[in-house]
N, CA, C and O atoms as a CHARMM CRD file, in Angstrom:
* protein
*
  280
    1    1 MET  N     82.84300 330.40400  82.96900 PROA 1      0.00000
    2    1 MET  CA    83.99500 329.52700  83.14200 PROA 1      0.00000
    3    1 MET  C     85.24700 330.34700  82.85600 PROA 1      0.00000
    4    1 MET  O     85.28300 331.12800  81.90500 PROA 1      0.00000
    5    2 SER  N     86.26600 330.16600  83.67800 PROA 2      0.00000
    6    2 SER  CA    87.50700 330.91500  83.50500 PROA 2      0.00000
    7    2 SER  C     88.35600 330.30200  82.40200 PROA 2      0.00000
    8    2 SER  O     88.18100 329.14100  82.03200 PROA 2      0.00000
    9    3 SER  N     89.28200 331.10900  81.88300 PROA 3      0.00000
   10    3 SER  CA    90.15800 330.60600  80.82900 PROA 3      0.00000
   11    3 SER  C     91.19000 329.65000  81.41700 PROA 3      0.00000
   12    3 SER  O     91.56200 329.78600  82.58300 PROA 3      0.00000
   13    4 PRO  N     91.65300 328.69400  80.63300 PROA 4      0.00000
   14    4 PRO  CA    92.60700 327.71800  81.14000 PROA 4      0.00000
   15    4 PRO  C     93.92000 328.40300  81.53200 PROA 4      0.00000
   16    4 PRO  O     94.36900 329.33000  80.85800 PROA 4      0.00000
   17    5 PRO  N     94.52400 327.94300  82.61500 PROA 5      0.00000
   18    5 PRO  CA    95.78400 328.55300  83.03900 PROA 5      0.00000
   19    5 PRO  C     96.91800 328.16700  82.11000 PROA 5      0.00000
   20    5 PRO  O     96.85800 327.15600  81.41000 PROA 5      0.00000
   21    6 SER  N     97.93700 328.98300  82.11900 PROA 6      0.00000
   22    6 SER  CA    99.13600 328.65900  81.36900 PROA 6      0.00000
   23    6 SER  C     99.93200 327.65600  82.20400 PROA 6      0.00000
   24    6 SER  O    100.24500 327.92100  83.36400 PROA 6      0.00000
   25    7 ILE  N    100.25300 326.52100  81.62200 PROA 7      0.00000
   26    7 ILE  CA   101.00800 325.51100  82.36700 PROA 7      0.00000
   27    7 ILE  C    102.35900 325.28800  81.70000 PROA 7      0.00000
   28    7 ILE  O    102.50800 325.42100  80.48500 PROA 7      0.00000
   29    8 ASN  N    103.30700 324.95500  82.50900 PROA 8      0.00000
   30    8 ASN  CA   104.64700 324.65700  82.02200 PROA 8      0.00000
   31    8 ASN  C    104.69700 323.16100  81.70400 PROA 8      0.00000
   32    8 ASN  O    104.55700 322.34100  82.61200 PROA 8      0.00000
   33    9 PRO  N    104.89100 322.78900  80.44200 PROA 9      0.00000
   34    9 PRO  CA   104.90200 321.37100  80.08600 PROA 9      0.00000
   35    9 PRO  C    105.96300 320.55700  80.83700 PROA 9      0.00000
   36    9 PRO  O    105.72400 319.39900  81.18000 PROA 9      0.00000
   37   10 ASP  N    107.11500 321.14800  81.09100 PROA 10     0.00000
   38   10 ASP  CA   108.16000 320.41200  81.81100 PROA 10     0.00000
   39   10 ASP  C    107.75000 320.13700  83.24700 PROA 10     0.00000
   40   10 ASP  O    107.96900 319.04100  83.76300 PROA 10     0.00000
   41   11 THR  N    107.15700 321.13000  83.88900 PROA 11     0.00000
   42   11 THR  CA   106.68900 320.94400  85.26200 PROA 11     0.00000
   43   11 THR  C    105.58500 319.89800  85.29700 PROA 11     0.00000
   44   11 THR  O    105.58000 319.03100  86.17100 PROA 11     0.00000
   45   12 SER  N    104.64600 319.97100  84.35200 PROA 12     0.00000
   46   12 SER  CA   103.56500 318.98400  84.28000 PROA 12     0.00000
   47   12 SER  C    104.13000 317.58100  84.09900 PROA 12     0.00000
   48   12 SER  O    103.70600 316.64000  84.76900 PROA 12     0.00000
   49   13 ARG  N    105.08000 317.45000  83.19700 PROA 13     0.00000
   50   13 ARG  CA   105.69100 316.14400  82.92400 PROA 13     0.00000
   51   13 ARG  C    106.36500 315.59100  84.18800 PROA 13     0.00000
   52   13 ARG  O    106.23800 314.40400  84.48800 PROA 13     0.00000
   53   14 GLN  N    107.07100 316.44000  84.91700 PROA 14     0.00000
   54   14 GLN  CA   107.73800 316.00700  86.14900 PROA 14     0.00000
   55   14 GLN  C    106.72000 315.55500  87.19000 PROA 14     0.00000
   56   14 GLN  O    106.91400 314.53600  87.85300 PROA 14     0.00000
   57   15 ARG  N    105.64100 316.31000  87.33100 PROA 15     0.00000
   58   15 ARG  CA   104.62200 315.94800  88.30800 PROA 15     0.00000
   59   15 ARG  C    103.94700 314.63300  87.93700 PROA 15     0.00000
   60   15 ARG  O    103.69800 313.79700  88.80600 PROA 15     0.00000
   61   16 ILE  N    103.65000 314.44500  86.65600 PROA 16     0.00000
   62   16 ILE  CA   103.01100 313.21000  86.20600 PROA 16     0.00000
   63   16 ILE  C    103.96400 312.03000  86.36300 PROA 16     0.00000
   64   16 ILE  O    103.54400 310.94400  86.76400 PROA 16     0.00000
   65   17 THR  N    105.23900 312.23400  86.05200 PROA 17     0.00000
   66   17 THR  CA   106.23200 311.17600  86.24600 PROA 17     0.00000
   67   17 THR  C    106.30500 310.77600  87.71900 PROA 17     0.00000
   68   17 THR  O    106.39900 309.59100  88.04200 PROA 17     0.00000
   69   18 GLY  N    106.26300 311.76100  88.60200 PROA 18     0.00000
   70   18 GLY  CA   106.26700 311.48000  90.03600 PROA 18     0.00000
   71   18 GLY  C    105.05600 310.66400  90.46400 PROA 18     0.00000
   72   18 GLY  O    105.17300 309.75600  91.28800 PROA 18     0.00000
   73   19 LEU  N    103.89000 310.98700  89.90400 PROA 19     0.00000
   74   19 LEU  CA   102.68800 310.21900  90.21300 PROA 19     0.00000
   75   19 LEU  C    102.80700 308.78300  89.72600 PROA 19     0.00000
   76   19 LEU  O    102.40500 307.85300  90.42500 PROA 19     0.00000
   77   20 LEU  N    103.35900 308.59700  88.52500 PROA 20     0.00000
   78   20 LEU  CA   103.55300 307.23700  88.00100 PROA 20     0.00000
   79   20 LEU  C    104.51500 306.43700  88.87400 PROA 20     0.00000
   80   20 LEU  O    104.27700 305.26300  89.15800 PROA 20     0.00000
   81   21 GLU  N    105.58600 307.07200  89.28900 PROA 21     0.00000
   82   21 GLU  CA   106.54300 306.38200  90.16400 PROA 21     0.00000
   83   21 GLU  C    105.89000 306.00900  91.48900 PROA 21     0.00000
   84   21 GLU  O    106.11200 304.92200  92.02200 PROA 21     0.00000
   85   22 ARG  N    105.08900 306.92000  92.00600 PROA 22     0.00000
   86   22 ARG  CA   104.39700 306.63300  93.26800 PROA 22     0.00000
   87   22 ARG  C    103.43000 305.46500  93.09900 PROA 22     0.00000
   88   22 ARG  O    103.35600 304.59300  93.96500 PROA 22     0.00000
   89   23 TRP  N    102.68000 305.44100  91.97600 PROA 23     0.00000
   90   23 TRP  CA   101.74700 304.34200  91.72400 PROA 23     0.00000
   91   23 TRP  C    102.49800 303.02000  91.59700 PROA 23     0.00000
   92   23 TRP  O    102.08300 302.00100  92.15000 PROA 23     0.00000
   93   24 ARG  N    103.60700 303.04900  90.86400 PROA 24     0.00000
   94   24 ARG  CA   104.39500 301.82400  90.69000 PROA 24     0.00000
   95   24 ARG  C    104.97200 301.33000  92.01200 PROA 24     0.00000
   96   24 ARG  O    105.20400 300.13200  92.17200 PROA 24     0.00000
   97   25 SER  N    105.20700 302.23500  92.96100 PROA 25     0.00000
   98   25 SER  CA   105.74400 301.82300  94.26000 PROA 25     0.00000
   99   25 SER  C    104.71300 301.03200  95.05500 PROA 25     0.00000
  100   25 SER  O    105.05400 300.37200  96.03700 PROA 25     0.00000
  101   26 LEU  N    103.46300 301.09700  94.63800 PROA 26     0.00000
  102   26 LEU  CA   102.40600 300.30800  95.27200 PROA 26     0.00000
  103   26 LEU  C    102.29900 298.95600  94.57100 PROA 26     0.00000
  104   26 LEU  O    101.20700 298.52300  94.20400 PROA 26     0.00000
  105   27 SER  N    103.43000 298.30100  94.39200 PROA 27     0.00000
  106   27 SER  CA   103.47000 297.08200  93.58600 PROA 27     0.00000
  107   27 SER  C    102.81200 295.88400  94.25800 PROA 27     0.00000
  108   27 SER  O    102.37500 294.95900  93.57200 PROA 27     0.00000
  109   28 ASN  N    102.73500 295.88300  95.57200 PROA 28     0.00000
  110   28 ASN  CA   102.10800 294.77600  96.27100 PROA 28     0.00000
  111   28 ASN  C    100.60300 294.78300  95.98200 PROA 28     0.00000
  112   28 ASN  O     99.93000 295.76700  96.28600 PROA 28     0.00000
  113   29 PRO  N    100.06300 293.70500  95.40200 PROA 29     0.00000
  114   29 PRO  CA    98.63000 293.66500  95.07000 PROA 29     0.00000
  115   29 PRO  C     97.73100 293.92300  96.28400 PROA 29     0.00000
  116   29 PRO  O     96.66600 294.52300  96.14000 PROA 29     0.00000
  117   30 GLN  N     98.13700 293.48800  97.45600 PROA 30     0.00000
  118   30 GLN  CA    97.31800 293.70600  98.65300 PROA 30     0.00000
  119   30 GLN  C     97.23900 295.19600  98.98700 PROA 30     0.00000
  120   30 GLN  O     96.18500 295.69700  99.37800 PROA 30     0.00000
  121   31 ILE  N     98.36400 295.89800  98.83000 PROA 31     0.00000
  122   31 ILE  CA    98.36100 297.34400  99.09800 PROA 31     0.00000
  123   31 ILE  C     97.43100 298.03800  98.12000 PROA 31     0.00000
  124   31 ILE  O     96.64400 298.89700  98.52000 PROA 31     0.00000
  125   32 ARG  N     97.50700 297.68000  96.84300 PROA 32     0.00000
  126   32 ARG  CA    96.62600 298.29900  95.84300 PROA 32     0.00000
  127   32 ARG  C     95.17000 297.97000  96.11800 PROA 32     0.00000
  128   32 ARG  O     94.29900 298.82700  95.96700 PROA 32     0.00000
  129   33 GLN  N     94.89800 296.74000  96.51800 PROA 33     0.00000
  130   33 GLN  CA    93.52800 296.32900  96.79900 PROA 33     0.00000
  131   33 GLN  C     92.96300 297.12600  97.97500 PROA 33     0.00000
  132   33 GLN  O     91.77400 297.44500  97.99500 PROA 33     0.00000
  133   34 ASP  N     93.80400 297.44600  98.94600 PROA 34     0.00000
  134   34 ASP  CA    93.35700 298.18500 100.12300 PROA 34     0.00000
  135   34 ASP  C     93.32000 299.69900  99.90000 PROA 34     0.00000
  136   34 ASP  O     92.89700 300.44400 100.78300 PROA 34     0.00000
  137   35 TYR  N     93.75500 300.15000  98.73800 PROA 35     0.00000
  138   35 TYR  CA    93.76400 301.57900  98.42800 PROA 35     0.00000
  139   35 TYR  C     92.36700 301.95500  97.95000 PROA 35     0.00000
  140   35 TYR  O     91.98800 301.62700  96.82600 PROA 35     0.00000
  141   36 HSD  N     91.60900 302.63000  98.78100 PROA 36     0.00000
  142   36 HSD  CA    90.20900 302.90400  98.50900 PROA 36     0.00000
  143   36 HSD  C     90.00900 304.08400  97.55800 PROA 36     0.00000
  144   36 HSD  O     90.93300 304.85400  97.29300 PROA 36     0.00000
  145   37 GLU  N     88.79700 304.20500  97.05800 PROA 37     0.00000
  146   37 GLU  CA    88.45300 305.21500  96.06100 PROA 37     0.00000
  147   37 GLU  C     88.81100 306.63200  96.50700 PROA 37     0.00000
  148   37 GLU  O     89.39300 307.39700  95.73800 PROA 37     0.00000
  149   38 ALA  N     88.46900 306.98100  97.74100 PROA 38     0.00000
  150   38 ALA  CA    88.74100 308.34400  98.21400 PROA 38     0.00000
  151   38 ALA  C     90.23800 308.63700  98.22200 PROA 38     0.00000
  152   38 ALA  O     90.65500 309.73000  97.84000 PROA 38     0.00000
  153   39 ASN  N     91.04800 307.67600  98.65100 PROA 39     0.00000
  154   39 ASN  CA    92.49300 307.87900  98.66600 PROA 39     0.00000
  155   39 ASN  C     93.05600 307.94200  97.25200 PROA 39     0.00000
  156   39 ASN  O     93.96100 308.73100  96.97800 PROA 39     0.00000
  157   40 THR  N     92.53500 307.12700  96.36400 PROA 40     0.00000
  158   40 THR  CA    92.98500 307.16000  94.96900 PROA 40     0.00000
  159   40 THR  C     92.69100 308.51700  94.35800 PROA 40     0.00000
  160   40 THR  O     93.53600 309.08900  93.66900 PROA 40     0.00000
  161   41 ARG  N     91.49800 309.03500  94.60800 PROA 41     0.00000
  162   41 ARG  CA    91.12900 310.34700  94.08900 PROA 41     0.00000
  163   41 ARG  C     92.04600 311.43600  94.65400 PROA 41     0.00000
  164   41 ARG  O     92.55900 312.27000  93.90800 PROA 41     0.00000
  165   42 LYS  N     92.24900 311.42200  95.97300 PROA 42     0.00000
  166   42 LYS  CA    93.05500 312.44600  96.64300 PROA 42     0.00000
  167   42 LYS  C     94.53000 312.35700  96.26400 PROA 42     0.00000
  168   42 LYS  O     95.16300 313.37700  95.99400 PROA 42     0.00000
  169   43 ASP  N     95.07400 311.15900  96.24200 PROA 43     0.00000
  170   43 ASP  CA    96.51500 310.97100  96.06400 PROA 43     0.00000
  171   43 ASP  C     96.97900 310.87600  94.61500 PROA 43     0.00000
  172   43 ASP  O     98.16500 311.04000  94.32900 PROA 43     0.00000
  173   44 PHE  N     96.04400 310.61100  93.69600 PROA 44     0.00000
  174   44 PHE  CA    96.44800 310.44400  92.30400 PROA 44     0.00000
  175   44 PHE  C     95.60100 311.24900  91.31500 PROA 44     0.00000
  176   44 PHE  O     96.13800 312.04800  90.54700 PROA 44     0.00000
  177   45 ILE  N     94.30000 311.04400  91.32900 PROA 45     0.00000
  178   45 ILE  CA    93.45500 311.63100  90.29000 PROA 45     0.00000
  179   45 ILE  C     93.45800 313.15200  90.34600 PROA 45     0.00000
  180   45 ILE  O     93.68700 313.80300  89.32700 PROA 45     0.00000
  181   46 LEU  N     93.20800 313.73400  91.52300 PROA 46     0.00000
  182   46 LEU  CA    93.20400 315.19000  91.62800 PROA 46     0.00000
  183   46 LEU  C     94.57800 315.77600  91.31800 PROA 46     0.00000
  184   46 LEU  O     94.68100 316.82200  90.67700 PROA 46     0.00000
  185   47 LEU  N     95.63000 315.10300  91.77000 PROA 47     0.00000
  186   47 LEU  CA    96.98200 315.59600  91.48800 PROA 47     0.00000
  187   47 LEU  C     97.30200 315.52900  89.99200 PROA 47     0.00000
  188   47 LEU  O     98.00800 316.38900  89.46700 PROA 47     0.00000
  189   48 LEU  N     96.78300 314.51200  89.31500 PROA 48     0.00000
  190   48 LEU  CA    96.96900 314.42300  87.86600 PROA 48     0.00000
  191   48 LEU  C     96.27800 315.59200  87.16600 PROA 48     0.00000
  192   48 LEU  O     96.87500 316.24700  86.31200 PROA 48     0.00000
  193   49 PHE  N     95.02700 315.85000  87.52400 PROA 49     0.00000
  194   49 PHE  CA    94.31600 316.97200  86.90900 PROA 49     0.00000
  195   49 PHE  C     95.02000 318.29300  87.20100 PROA 49     0.00000
  196   49 PHE  O     95.09500 319.15100  86.32100 PROA 49     0.00000
  197   50 GLU  N     95.53400 318.47600  88.41200 PROA 50     0.00000
  198   50 GLU  CA    96.26600 319.69800  88.74400 PROA 50     0.00000
  199   50 GLU  C     97.53000 319.82200  87.90000 PROA 50     0.00000
  200   50 GLU  O     97.87300 320.91800  87.45600 PROA 50     0.00000
  201   51 ALA  N     98.22600 318.70300  87.67600 PROA 51     0.00000
  202   51 ALA  CA    99.43200 318.71800  86.84600 PROA 51     0.00000
  203   51 ALA  C     99.10500 319.10500  85.40700 PROA 51     0.00000
  204   51 ALA  O     99.94500 319.65500  84.69400 PROA 51     0.00000
  205   52 LEU  N     97.87700 318.81400  84.99100 PROA 52     0.00000
  206   52 LEU  CA    97.42900 319.15500  83.64000 PROA 52     0.00000
  207   52 LEU  C     96.85100 320.56400  83.56400 PROA 52     0.00000
  208   52 LEU  O     96.39500 320.99500  82.50500 PROA 52     0.00000
  209   53 GLY  N     96.86900 321.28100  84.68500 PROA 53     0.00000
  210   53 GLY  CA    96.43200 322.66800  84.68600 PROA 53     0.00000
  211   53 GLY  C     95.01800 322.91700  85.16100 PROA 53     0.00000
  212   53 GLY  O     94.54600 324.05200  85.09800 PROA 53     0.00000
  213   54 TRP  N     94.33000 321.89900  85.63100 PROA 54     0.00000
  214   54 TRP  CA    92.97200 322.08300  86.12700 PROA 54     0.00000
  215   54 TRP  C     93.01200 322.68400  87.52600 PROA 54     0.00000
  216   54 TRP  O     93.91100 322.39000  88.31400 PROA 54     0.00000
  217   55 ASN  N     92.04200 323.51700  87.82200 PROA 55     0.00000
  218   55 ASN  CA    91.86300 324.03800  89.16700 PROA 55     0.00000
  219   55 ASN  C     90.83300 323.13700  89.84100 PROA 55     0.00000
  220   55 ASN  O     89.63100 323.35900  89.69700 PROA 55     0.00000
  221   56 THR  N     91.28500 322.13400  90.56800 PROA 56     0.00000
  222   56 THR  CA    90.38100 321.13600  91.14000 PROA 56     0.00000
  223   56 THR  C     89.54500 321.68600  92.28000 PROA 56     0.00000
  224   56 THR  O     88.60200 321.02700  92.71800 PROA 56     0.00000
  225   57 ALA  N     89.86300 322.87300  92.77100 PROA 57     0.00000
  226   57 ALA  CA    89.07400 323.49000  93.83200 PROA 57     0.00000
  227   57 ALA  C     87.92100 324.32000  93.25700 PROA 57     0.00000
  228   57 ALA  O     87.05800 324.78200  94.00400 PROA 57     0.00000
  229   58 SER  N     87.90400 324.50800  91.94900 PROA 58     0.00000
  230   58 SER  CA    86.89500 325.35100  91.30400 PROA 58     0.00000
  231   58 SER  C     85.70500 324.52000  90.84100 PROA 58     0.00000
  232   58 SER  O     85.86100 323.56000  90.08700 PROA 58     0.00000
  233   59 ALA  N     84.52300 324.89700  91.29900 PROA 59     0.00000
  234   59 ALA  CA    83.30600 324.21300  90.86700 PROA 59     0.00000
  235   59 ALA  C     83.03100 324.44700  89.38200 PROA 59     0.00000
  236   59 ALA  O     82.26000 323.70800  88.77000 PROA 59     0.00000
  237   60 ASP  N     83.66400 325.47800  88.80000 PROA 60     0.00000
  238   60 ASP  CA    83.49600 325.72400  87.37300 PROA 60     0.00000
  239   60 ASP  C     84.25200 324.70700  86.52400 PROA 60     0.00000
  240   60 ASP  O     83.92400 324.50100  85.35500 PROA 60     0.00000
  241   61 GLU  N     85.26700 324.07000  87.11300 PROA 61     0.00000
  242   61 GLU  CA    86.09800 323.13000  86.35300 PROA 61     0.00000
  243   61 GLU  C     85.89000 321.67500  86.74600 PROA 61     0.00000
  244   61 GLU  O     85.98600 320.78300  85.90300 PROA 61     0.00000
  245   62 VAL  N     85.60700 321.43000  88.02200 PROA 62     0.00000
  246   62 VAL  CA    85.52400 320.05700  88.50700 PROA 62     0.00000
  247   62 VAL  C     84.30200 319.90700  89.40400 PROA 62     0.00000
  248   62 VAL  O     84.11400 320.68400  90.34000 PROA 62     0.00000
  249   63 PHE  N     83.48000 318.91900  89.11800 PROA 63     0.00000
  250   63 PHE  CA    82.33800 318.59400  89.96800 PROA 63     0.00000
  251   63 PHE  C     82.67900 317.34000  90.75500 PROA 63     0.00000
  252   63 PHE  O     83.19000 316.36800  90.20000 PROA 63     0.00000
  253   64 GLU  N     82.39500 317.36900  92.04400 PROA 64     0.00000
  254   64 GLU  CA    82.70100 316.21500  92.90100 PROA 64     0.00000
  255   64 GLU  C     81.98300 314.94900  92.43200 PROA 64     0.00000
  256   64 GLU  O     82.61100 313.91200  92.21700 PROA 64     0.00000
  257   65 GLU  N     80.69400 315.04200  92.28000 PROA 65     0.00000
  258   65 GLU  CA    79.90000 313.89300  91.88300 PROA 65     0.00000
  259   65 GLU  C     78.82900 314.36100  90.91500 PROA 65     0.00000
  260   65 GLU  O     78.27900 315.45100  91.07100 PROA 65     0.00000
  261   66 GLN  N     78.53800 313.55900  89.93700 PROA 66     0.00000
  262   66 GLN  CA    77.45600 313.85000  89.01200 PROA 66     0.00000
  263   66 GLN  C     76.44600 312.71300  89.08100 PROA 66     0.00000
  264   66 GLN  O     76.82800 311.54400  89.02900 PROA 66     0.00000
  265   67 PRO  N     75.17400 313.03700  89.19700 PROA 67     0.00000
  266   67 PRO  CA    74.17900 311.96400  89.21700 PROA 67     0.00000
  267   67 PRO  C     74.12500 311.26800  87.85800 PROA 67     0.00000
  268   67 PRO  O     74.33500 311.88900  86.81600 PROA 67     0.00000
  269   68 VAL  N     73.84600 310.00100  87.89100 PROA 68     0.00000
  270   68 VAL  CA    73.74600 309.21100  86.67500 PROA 68     0.00000
  271   68 VAL  C     72.29700 308.79200  86.50900 PROA 68     0.00000
  272   68 VAL  O     71.70500 308.20900  87.41800 PROA 68     0.00000
  273   69 ALA  N     71.73300 309.08300  85.36400 PROA 69     0.00000
  274   69 ALA  CA    70.34200 308.70700  85.11000 PROA 69     0.00000
  275   69 ALA  C     70.25300 307.19800  84.92400 PROA 69     0.00000
  276   69 ALA  O     71.09900 306.58800  84.27000 PROA 69     0.00000
  277   70 ALA  N     69.24100 306.62000  85.49400 PROA 70     0.00000
  278   70 ALA  CA    69.05600 305.16300  85.39500 PROA 70     0.00000
  279   70 ALA  C     68.39000 304.77900  84.11200 PROA 70     0.00000
  280   70 ALA  O     68.16000 303.59400  83.86800 PROA 70     0.00000
């Protein structure tokens, strides 16, 4: 596993603030209801992890899906 990247806290804060503003702009409940899992992951979750310094393209840091034992 690679060492964590150096991240700029101000840049991270700005990116996260932008994501929050974007989420809040989806204020219509119907729009949020129609926002599917794949779009939520692509448009918010992955961008949040990237803002926190994660390399979301690296299999060493992020796994797409993990099986759950029954």
